PDB file of C-alpha atoms in Angstrom:
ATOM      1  CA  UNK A   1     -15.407  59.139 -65.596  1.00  0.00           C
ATOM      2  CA  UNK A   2     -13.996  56.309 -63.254  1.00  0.00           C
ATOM      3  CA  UNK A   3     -11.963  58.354 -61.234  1.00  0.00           C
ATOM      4  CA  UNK A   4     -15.138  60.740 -60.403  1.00  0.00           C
ATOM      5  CA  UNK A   5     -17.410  57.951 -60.158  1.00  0.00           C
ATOM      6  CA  UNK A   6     -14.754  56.538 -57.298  1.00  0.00           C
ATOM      7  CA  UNK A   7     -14.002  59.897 -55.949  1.00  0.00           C
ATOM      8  CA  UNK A   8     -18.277  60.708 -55.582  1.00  0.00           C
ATOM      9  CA  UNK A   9     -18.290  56.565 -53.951  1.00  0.00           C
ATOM     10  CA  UNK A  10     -15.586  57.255 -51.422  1.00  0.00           C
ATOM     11  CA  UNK A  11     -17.385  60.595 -50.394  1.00  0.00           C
ATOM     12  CA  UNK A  12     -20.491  58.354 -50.397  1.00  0.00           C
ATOM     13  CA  UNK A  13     -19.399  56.118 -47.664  1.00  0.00           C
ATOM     14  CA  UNK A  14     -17.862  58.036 -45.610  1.00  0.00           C
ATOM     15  CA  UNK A  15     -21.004  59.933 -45.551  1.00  0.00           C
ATOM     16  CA  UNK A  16     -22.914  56.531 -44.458  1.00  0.00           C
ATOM     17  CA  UNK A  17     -19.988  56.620 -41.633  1.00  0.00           C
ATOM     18  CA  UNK A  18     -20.876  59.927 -40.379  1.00  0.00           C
ATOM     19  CA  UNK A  19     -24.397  59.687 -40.588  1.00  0.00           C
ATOM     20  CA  UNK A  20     -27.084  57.270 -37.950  1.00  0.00           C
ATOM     21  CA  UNK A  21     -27.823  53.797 -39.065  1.00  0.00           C
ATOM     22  CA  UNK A  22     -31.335  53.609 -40.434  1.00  0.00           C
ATOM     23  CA  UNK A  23     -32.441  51.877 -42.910  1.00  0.00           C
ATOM     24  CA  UNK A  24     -32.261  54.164 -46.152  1.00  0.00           C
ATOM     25  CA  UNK A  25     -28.699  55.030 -45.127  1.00  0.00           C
ATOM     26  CA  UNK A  26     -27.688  51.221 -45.808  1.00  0.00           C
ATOM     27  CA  UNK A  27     -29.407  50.796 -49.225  1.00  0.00           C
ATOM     28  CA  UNK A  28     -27.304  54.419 -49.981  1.00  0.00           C
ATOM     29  CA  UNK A  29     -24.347  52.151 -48.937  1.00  0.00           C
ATOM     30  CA  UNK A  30     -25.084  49.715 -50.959  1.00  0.00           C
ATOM     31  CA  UNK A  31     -25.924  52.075 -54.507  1.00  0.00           C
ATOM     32  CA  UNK A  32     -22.199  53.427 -53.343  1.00  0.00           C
ATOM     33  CA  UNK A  33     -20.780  50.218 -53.325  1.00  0.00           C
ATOM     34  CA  UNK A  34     -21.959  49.891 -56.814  1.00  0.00           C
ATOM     35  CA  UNK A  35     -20.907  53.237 -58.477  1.00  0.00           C
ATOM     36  CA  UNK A  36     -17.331  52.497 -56.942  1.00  0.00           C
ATOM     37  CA  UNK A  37     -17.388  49.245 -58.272  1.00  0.00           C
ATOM     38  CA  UNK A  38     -18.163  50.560 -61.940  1.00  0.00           C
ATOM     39  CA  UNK A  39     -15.900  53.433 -61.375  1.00  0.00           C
ATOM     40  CA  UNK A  40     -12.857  50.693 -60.411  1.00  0.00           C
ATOM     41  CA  UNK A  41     -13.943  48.761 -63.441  1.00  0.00           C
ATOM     42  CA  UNK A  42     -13.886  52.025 -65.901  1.00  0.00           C
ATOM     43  CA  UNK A  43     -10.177  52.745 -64.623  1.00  0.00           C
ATOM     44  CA  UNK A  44      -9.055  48.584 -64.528  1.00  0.00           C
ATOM     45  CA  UNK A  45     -10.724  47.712 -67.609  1.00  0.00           C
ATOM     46  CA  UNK A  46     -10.838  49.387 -70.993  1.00  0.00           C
ATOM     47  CA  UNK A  47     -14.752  50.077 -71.212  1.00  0.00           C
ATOM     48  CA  UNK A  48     -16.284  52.471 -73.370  1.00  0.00           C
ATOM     49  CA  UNK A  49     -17.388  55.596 -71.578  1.00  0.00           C
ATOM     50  CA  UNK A  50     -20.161  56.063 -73.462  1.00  0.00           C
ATOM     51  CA  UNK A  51     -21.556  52.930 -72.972  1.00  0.00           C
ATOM     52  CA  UNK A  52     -21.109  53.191 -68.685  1.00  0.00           C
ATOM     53  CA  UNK A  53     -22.890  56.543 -69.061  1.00  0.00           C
ATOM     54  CA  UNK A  54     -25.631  55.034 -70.784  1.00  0.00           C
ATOM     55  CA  UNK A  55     -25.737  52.005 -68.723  1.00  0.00           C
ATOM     56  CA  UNK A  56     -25.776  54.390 -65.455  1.00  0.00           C
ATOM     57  CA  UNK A  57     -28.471  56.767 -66.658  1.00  0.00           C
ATOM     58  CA  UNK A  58     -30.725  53.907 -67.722  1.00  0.00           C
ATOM     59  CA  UNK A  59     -30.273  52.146 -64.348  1.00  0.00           C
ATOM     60  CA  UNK A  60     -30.679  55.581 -62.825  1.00  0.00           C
ATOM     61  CA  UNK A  61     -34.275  56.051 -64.361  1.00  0.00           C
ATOM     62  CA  UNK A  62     -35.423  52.702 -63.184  1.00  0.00           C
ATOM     63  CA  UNK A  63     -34.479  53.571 -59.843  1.00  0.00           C
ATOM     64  CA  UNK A  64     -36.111  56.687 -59.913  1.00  0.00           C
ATOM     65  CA  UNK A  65     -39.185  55.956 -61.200  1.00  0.00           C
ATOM     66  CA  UNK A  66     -39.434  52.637 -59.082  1.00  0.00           C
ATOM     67  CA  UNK A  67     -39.114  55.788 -55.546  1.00  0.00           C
ATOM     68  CA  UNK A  68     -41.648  57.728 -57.683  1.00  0.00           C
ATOM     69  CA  UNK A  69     -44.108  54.562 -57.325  1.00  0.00           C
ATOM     70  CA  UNK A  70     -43.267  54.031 -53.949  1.00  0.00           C
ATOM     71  CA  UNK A  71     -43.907  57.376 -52.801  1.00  0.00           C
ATOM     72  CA  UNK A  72     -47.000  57.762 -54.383  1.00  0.00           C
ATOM     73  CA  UNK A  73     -48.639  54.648 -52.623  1.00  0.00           C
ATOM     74  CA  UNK A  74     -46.659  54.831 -49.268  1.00  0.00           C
ATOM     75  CA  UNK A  75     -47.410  58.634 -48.759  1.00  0.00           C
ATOM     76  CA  UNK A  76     -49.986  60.107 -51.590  1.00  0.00           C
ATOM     77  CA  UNK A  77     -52.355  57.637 -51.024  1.00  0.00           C
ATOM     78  CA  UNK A  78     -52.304  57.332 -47.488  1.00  0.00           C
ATOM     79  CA  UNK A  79     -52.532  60.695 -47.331  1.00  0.00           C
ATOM     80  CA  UNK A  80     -55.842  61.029 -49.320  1.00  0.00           C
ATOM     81  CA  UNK A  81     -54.045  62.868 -51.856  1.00  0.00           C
ATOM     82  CA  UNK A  82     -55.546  63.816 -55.302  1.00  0.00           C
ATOM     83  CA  UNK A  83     -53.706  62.786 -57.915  1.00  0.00           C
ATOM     84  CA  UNK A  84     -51.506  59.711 -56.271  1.00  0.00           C
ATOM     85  CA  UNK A  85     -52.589  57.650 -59.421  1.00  0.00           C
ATOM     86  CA  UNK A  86     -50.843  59.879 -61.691  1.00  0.00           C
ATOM     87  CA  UNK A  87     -47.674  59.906 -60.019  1.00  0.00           C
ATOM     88  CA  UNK A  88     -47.651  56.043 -60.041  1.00  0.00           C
ATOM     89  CA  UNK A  89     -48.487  56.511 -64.525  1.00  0.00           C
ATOM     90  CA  UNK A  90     -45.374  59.396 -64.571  1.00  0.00           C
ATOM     91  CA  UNK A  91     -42.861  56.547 -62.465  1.00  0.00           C
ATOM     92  CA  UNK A  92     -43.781  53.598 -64.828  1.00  0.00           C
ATOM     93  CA  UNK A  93     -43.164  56.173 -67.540  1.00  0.00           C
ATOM     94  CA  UNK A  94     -39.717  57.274 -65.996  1.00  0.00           C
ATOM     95  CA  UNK A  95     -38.804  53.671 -65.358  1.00  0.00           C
ATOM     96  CA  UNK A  96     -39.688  52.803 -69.112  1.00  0.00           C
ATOM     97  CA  UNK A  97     -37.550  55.529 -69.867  1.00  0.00           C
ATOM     98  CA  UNK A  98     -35.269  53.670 -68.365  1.00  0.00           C
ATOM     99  CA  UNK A  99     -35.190  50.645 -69.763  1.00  0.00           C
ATOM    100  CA  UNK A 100     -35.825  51.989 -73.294  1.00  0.00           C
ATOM    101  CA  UNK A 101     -31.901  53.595 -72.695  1.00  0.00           C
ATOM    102  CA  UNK A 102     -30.909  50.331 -71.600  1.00  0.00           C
ATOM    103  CA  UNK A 103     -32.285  48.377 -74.747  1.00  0.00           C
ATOM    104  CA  UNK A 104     -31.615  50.683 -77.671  1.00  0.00           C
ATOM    105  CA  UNK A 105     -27.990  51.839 -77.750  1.00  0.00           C
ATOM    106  CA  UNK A 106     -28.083  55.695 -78.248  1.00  0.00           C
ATOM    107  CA  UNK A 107     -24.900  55.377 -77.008  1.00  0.00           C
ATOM    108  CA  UNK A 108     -23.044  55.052 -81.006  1.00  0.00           C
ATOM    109  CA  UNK A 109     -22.107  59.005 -80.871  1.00  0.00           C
ATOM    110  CA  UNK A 110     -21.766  61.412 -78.371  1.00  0.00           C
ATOM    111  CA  UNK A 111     -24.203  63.762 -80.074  1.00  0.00           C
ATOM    112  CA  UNK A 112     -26.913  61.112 -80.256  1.00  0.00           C
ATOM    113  CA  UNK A 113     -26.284  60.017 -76.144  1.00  0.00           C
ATOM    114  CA  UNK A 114     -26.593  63.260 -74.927  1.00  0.00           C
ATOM    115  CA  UNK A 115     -29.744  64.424 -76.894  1.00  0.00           C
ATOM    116  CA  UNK A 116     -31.673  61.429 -75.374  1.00  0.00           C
ATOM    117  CA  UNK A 117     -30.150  61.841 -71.727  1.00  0.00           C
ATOM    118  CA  UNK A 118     -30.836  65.855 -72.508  1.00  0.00           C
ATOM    119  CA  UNK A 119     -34.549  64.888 -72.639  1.00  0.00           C
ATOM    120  CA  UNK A 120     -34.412  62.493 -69.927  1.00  0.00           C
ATOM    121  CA  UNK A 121     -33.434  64.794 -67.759  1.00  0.00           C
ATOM    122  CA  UNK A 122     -35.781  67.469 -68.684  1.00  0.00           C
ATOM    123  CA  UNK A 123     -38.755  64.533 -68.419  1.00  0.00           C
ATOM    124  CA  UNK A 124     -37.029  63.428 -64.789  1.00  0.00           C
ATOM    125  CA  UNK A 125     -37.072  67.554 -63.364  1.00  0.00           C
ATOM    126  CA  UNK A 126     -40.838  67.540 -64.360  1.00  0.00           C
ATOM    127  CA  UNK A 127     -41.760  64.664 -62.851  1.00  0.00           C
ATOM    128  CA  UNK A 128     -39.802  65.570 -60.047  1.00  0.00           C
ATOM    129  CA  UNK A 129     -41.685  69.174 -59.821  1.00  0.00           C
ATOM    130  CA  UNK A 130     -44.651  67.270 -59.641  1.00  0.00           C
ATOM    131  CA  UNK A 131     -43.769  64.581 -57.529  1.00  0.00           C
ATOM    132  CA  UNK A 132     -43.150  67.726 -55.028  1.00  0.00           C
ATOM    133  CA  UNK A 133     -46.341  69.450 -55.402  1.00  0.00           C
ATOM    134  CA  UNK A 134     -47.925  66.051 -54.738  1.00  0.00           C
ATOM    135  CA  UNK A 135     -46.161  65.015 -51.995  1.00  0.00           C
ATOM    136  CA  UNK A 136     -45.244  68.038 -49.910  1.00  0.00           C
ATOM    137  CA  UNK A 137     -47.424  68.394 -46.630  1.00  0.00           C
ATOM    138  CA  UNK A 138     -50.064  70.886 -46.600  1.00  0.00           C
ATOM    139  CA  UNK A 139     -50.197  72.571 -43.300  1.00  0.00           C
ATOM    140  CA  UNK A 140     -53.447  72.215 -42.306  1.00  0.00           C
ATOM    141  CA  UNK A 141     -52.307  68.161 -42.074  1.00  0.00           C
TER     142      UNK A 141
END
């Protein structure tokens, strides 16, 4: 786990190299930065996989969920689009998600972790799917 979390950083940056300097590309830098750092730390340190997998799926939901809000109100709304209030309930959902991984430690057995990230996921791809119906232009904007 540390050495693809450092492999996936390294490929990260060196992305933000290649690519032009706007804004978005330096807060990718940044969430690089920070999966390298916990990817050096897995490989230094003896940390329980499990508990990094958790820890990086929970933090991963918040994140998510937090773009999911932002979205909605920077582009839904604006945008007169129905629905833009929902998409702001389903990212405080994901986002509890989120948190609720980061609080309760599924992480005791394998079995148990991967059942809750399992359904997670599957709660994260529908949201997504409707985040994208949402949010994708219509053409006669």
């Amino acid at each position: 786990l540390g050495s693809v979390l450092l492999i996936v950083a390294v490929l990260g940056i060196l992305e933000y190299i290649n690519s032009s300097k706007v804004m978005i590309q330096y807060v990718y830098l940044t969430l690089w930065l920070i999966i390298g750092i916990v990817g050096t730390t897995i490989l230094v340190f003896d940390v329980n996989s499990l508990y990094a997998i958790g820890l990086l799926f929970g933090v991963y939901l918040i994140l998510n969920g937090l773009g999911y809000i932002s979205n909605a109100l920077t582009y839904a709304r604006r945008a007169g689009r129905k629905g833009w209030q929902t998409l702001i309930v389903l990212g405080l959902v994901l986002a509890a998600c989120g948190v609720i991984i980061l609080m309760h430690p599924w992480w005791d057995t394998i079995a148990g972790l991967f059942k809750v990230l399992g359904i997670m996921m599957l709660l994260s791809a529908f949201i997504g799917i409707l985040h994208l119906i949402w949010i994708w232009p219509i053409a006669s904007e």
